[in-house]
PDB file of C-alpha atoms in Angstrom:
ATOM      1  CA  UNK T1311     -93.834 110.866  31.967  1.00 50.00           C
ATOM      2  CA  UNK T1312     -92.933 108.179  29.445  1.00 52.00           C
ATOM      3  CA  UNK T1313     -90.197 110.302  27.885  1.00 63.00           C
ATOM      4  CA  UNK T1314     -88.803 111.088  31.325  1.00 62.00           C
ATOM      5  CA  UNK T1315     -88.575 107.400  32.206  1.00 69.00           C
ATOM      6  CA  UNK T1316     -87.010 106.410  28.904  1.00 75.00           C
ATOM      7  CA  UNK T1317     -84.413 109.190  29.187  1.00 69.00           C
ATOM      8  CA  UNK T1318     -83.451 108.009  32.678  1.00 74.00           C
ATOM      9  CA  UNK T1319     -83.196 104.413  31.495  1.00 79.00           C
ATOM     10  CA  UNK T1320     -81.085 105.380  28.479  1.00 78.00           C
ATOM     11  CA  UNK T1321     -78.706 107.387  30.657  1.00 73.00           C
ATOM     12  CA  UNK T1322     -78.339 104.584  33.189  1.00 76.00           C
ATOM     13  CA  UNK T1323     -77.722 102.056  30.421  1.00 80.00           C
ATOM     14  CA  UNK T1324     -75.009 104.241  28.914  1.00 80.00           C
ATOM     15  CA  UNK T1325     -73.235 104.526  32.245  1.00 78.00           C
ATOM     16  CA  UNK T1326     -73.593 100.847  33.183  1.00 80.00           C
ATOM     17  CA  UNK T1327     -70.615  99.582  31.185  1.00 82.00           C
ATOM     18  CA  UNK T1328     -68.082 102.015  32.706  1.00 83.00           C
ATOM     19  CA  UNK T1329     -69.410 101.303  36.199  1.00 81.00           C
ATOM     20  CA  UNK T1330     -69.013  97.557  35.834  1.00 83.00           C
ATOM     21  CA  UNK T1331     -65.632  97.892  34.116  1.00 85.00           C
ATOM     22  CA  UNK T1332     -64.328 100.016  36.991  1.00 82.00           C
ATOM     23  CA  UNK T1333     -65.648  97.535  39.540  1.00 80.00           C
ATOM     24  CA  UNK T1334     -64.027  94.618  37.761  1.00 84.00           C
ATOM     25  CA  UNK T1335     -60.696  96.409  37.479  1.00 81.00           C
ATOM     26  CA  UNK T1336     -60.790  97.266  41.169  1.00 77.00           C
ATOM     27  CA  UNK T1337     -61.714  93.730  42.112  1.00 76.00           C
ATOM     28  CA  UNK T1338     -58.945  92.171  40.018  1.00 78.00           C
ATOM     29  CA  UNK T1339     -56.336  94.591  41.308  1.00 73.00           C
ATOM     30  CA  UNK T1340     -57.405  94.002  44.914  1.00 70.00           C
ATOM     31  CA  UNK T1341     -57.188  90.262  44.465  1.00 69.00           C
ATOM     32  CA  UNK T1342     -53.661  90.515  43.140  1.00 69.00           C
ATOM     33  CA  UNK T1343     -50.974  89.403  45.552  1.00 60.00           C
ATOM     34  CA  UNK T1344     -49.439  92.848  45.843  1.00 64.00           C
ATOM     35  CA  UNK T1345     -52.839  94.420  46.459  1.00 66.00           C
ATOM     36  CA  UNK T1346     -53.656  91.861  49.143  1.00 70.00           C
ATOM     37  CA  UNK T1347     -50.380  92.538  50.920  1.00 74.00           C
ATOM     38  CA  UNK T1348     -50.930  96.273  50.795  1.00 74.00           C
ATOM     39  CA  UNK T1349     -54.459  95.863  52.154  1.00 70.00           C
ATOM     40  CA  UNK T1350     -53.242  93.863  55.156  1.00 77.00           C
ATOM     41  CA  UNK T1351     -51.969  97.041  56.794  1.00 79.00           C
ATOM     42  CA  UNK T1352     -55.450  98.596  56.753  1.00 77.00           C
ATOM     43  CA  UNK T1353     -57.532  95.563  57.721  1.00 75.00           C
ATOM     44  CA  UNK T1354     -58.092  94.674  61.341  1.00 79.00           C
ATOM     45  CA  UNK T1355     -59.445  91.205  62.039  1.00 82.00           C
ATOM     46  CA  UNK T1356     -60.349  90.561  58.379  1.00 78.00           C
ATOM     47  CA  UNK T1357     -58.139  88.562  56.016  1.00 79.00           C
ATOM     48  CA  UNK T1358     -57.304  90.398  52.753  1.00 72.00           C
ATOM     49  CA  UNK T1359     -58.963  87.717  50.634  1.00 74.00           C
ATOM     50  CA  UNK T1360     -62.243  87.467  52.577  1.00 79.00           C
ATOM     51  CA  UNK T1361     -65.007  86.874  49.975  1.00 82.00           C
ATOM     52  CA  UNK T1362     -67.739  88.486  52.102  1.00 86.00           C
ATOM     53  CA  UNK T1363     -65.737  91.691  52.308  1.00 79.00           C
ATOM     54  CA  UNK T1364     -65.209  91.772  48.542  1.00 78.00           C
ATOM     55  CA  UNK T1365     -68.872  91.118  47.792  1.00 83.00           C
ATOM     56  CA  UNK T1366     -69.976  93.785  50.255  1.00 86.00           C
ATOM     57  CA  UNK T1367     -67.499  96.299  48.866  1.00 81.00           C
ATOM     58  CA  UNK T1368     -68.494  95.612  45.273  1.00 82.00           C
ATOM     59  CA  UNK T1369     -72.191  95.988  46.112  1.00 87.00           C
ATOM     60  CA  UNK T1370     -71.577  99.216  48.006  1.00 89.00           C
ATOM     61  CA  UNK T1371     -69.494 100.683  45.184  1.00 84.00           C
ATOM     62  CA  UNK T1372     -72.092  99.625  42.632  1.00 85.00           C
ATOM     63  CA  UNK T1373     -74.811 101.359  44.637  1.00 89.00           C
ATOM     64  CA  UNK T1374     -72.756 104.557  44.901  1.00 88.00           C
ATOM     65  CA  UNK T1375     -71.902 104.527  41.186  1.00 85.00           C
ATOM     66  CA  UNK T1376     -75.534 103.913  40.249  1.00 84.00           C
ATOM     67  CA  UNK T1377     -76.696 106.805  42.407  1.00 86.00           C
ATOM     68  CA  UNK T1378     -73.961 109.013  40.996  1.00 86.00           C
ATOM     69  CA  UNK T1379     -75.230 108.408  37.477  1.00 82.00           C
ATOM     70  CA  UNK T1380     -78.940 108.257  38.363  1.00 83.00           C
ATOM     71  CA  UNK T1381     -79.159 111.671  40.008  1.00 82.00           C
ATOM     72  CA  UNK T1382     -78.017 113.610  36.902  1.00 81.00           C
ATOM     73  CA  UNK T1383     -80.296 111.434  34.781  1.00 79.00           C
ATOM     74  CA  UNK T1384     -83.307 112.312  36.914  1.00 81.00           C
ATOM     75  CA  UNK T1385     -82.443 115.999  36.751  1.00 80.00           C
ATOM     76  CA  UNK T1386     -82.033 115.877  32.977  1.00 77.00           C
ATOM     77  CA  UNK T1387     -85.287 113.986  32.527  1.00 78.00           C
ATOM     78  CA  UNK T1388     -87.246 116.622  34.443  1.00 81.00           C
ATOM     79  CA  UNK T1389     -85.971 119.525  32.363  1.00 79.00           C
ATOM     80  CA  UNK T1390     -87.557 120.658  29.179  1.00 78.00           C
ATOM     81  CA  UNK T1391     -85.277 120.181  26.141  1.00 74.00           C
ATOM     82  CA  UNK T1392     -86.048 123.768  25.095  1.00 77.00           C
ATOM     83  CA  UNK T1393     -84.830 125.096  28.464  1.00 76.00           C
ATOM     84  CA  UNK T1394     -81.678 122.995  28.318  1.00 68.00           C
ATOM     85  CA  UNK T1395     -80.831 124.180  24.806  1.00 70.00           C
ATOM     86  CA  UNK T1396     -81.575 127.796  25.708  1.00 74.00           C
ATOM     87  CA  UNK T1397     -78.941 127.693  28.480  1.00 70.00           C
ATOM     88  CA  UNK T1398     -76.229 126.395  26.163  1.00 58.00           C
TER      89      UNK T1398
END
């Protein structure tokens, strides 16, 4: 159980930096003037620089990215290393 938990934590820590880097790049590009003007066509009743929308979007994307990296980590932690090496 301890090894399973530490493997999950190690995997999530390794994928944390790319997740946050992608979120920051998306946030900075969306806040750019060109990005804001392009977003205006798709937004109805919400200004393109609404802080609540950005915070909600960033939190939602962070949750999706965390789940996307947590699910493979949980699967890998449950497998025996011998079984995993035998398949390769």
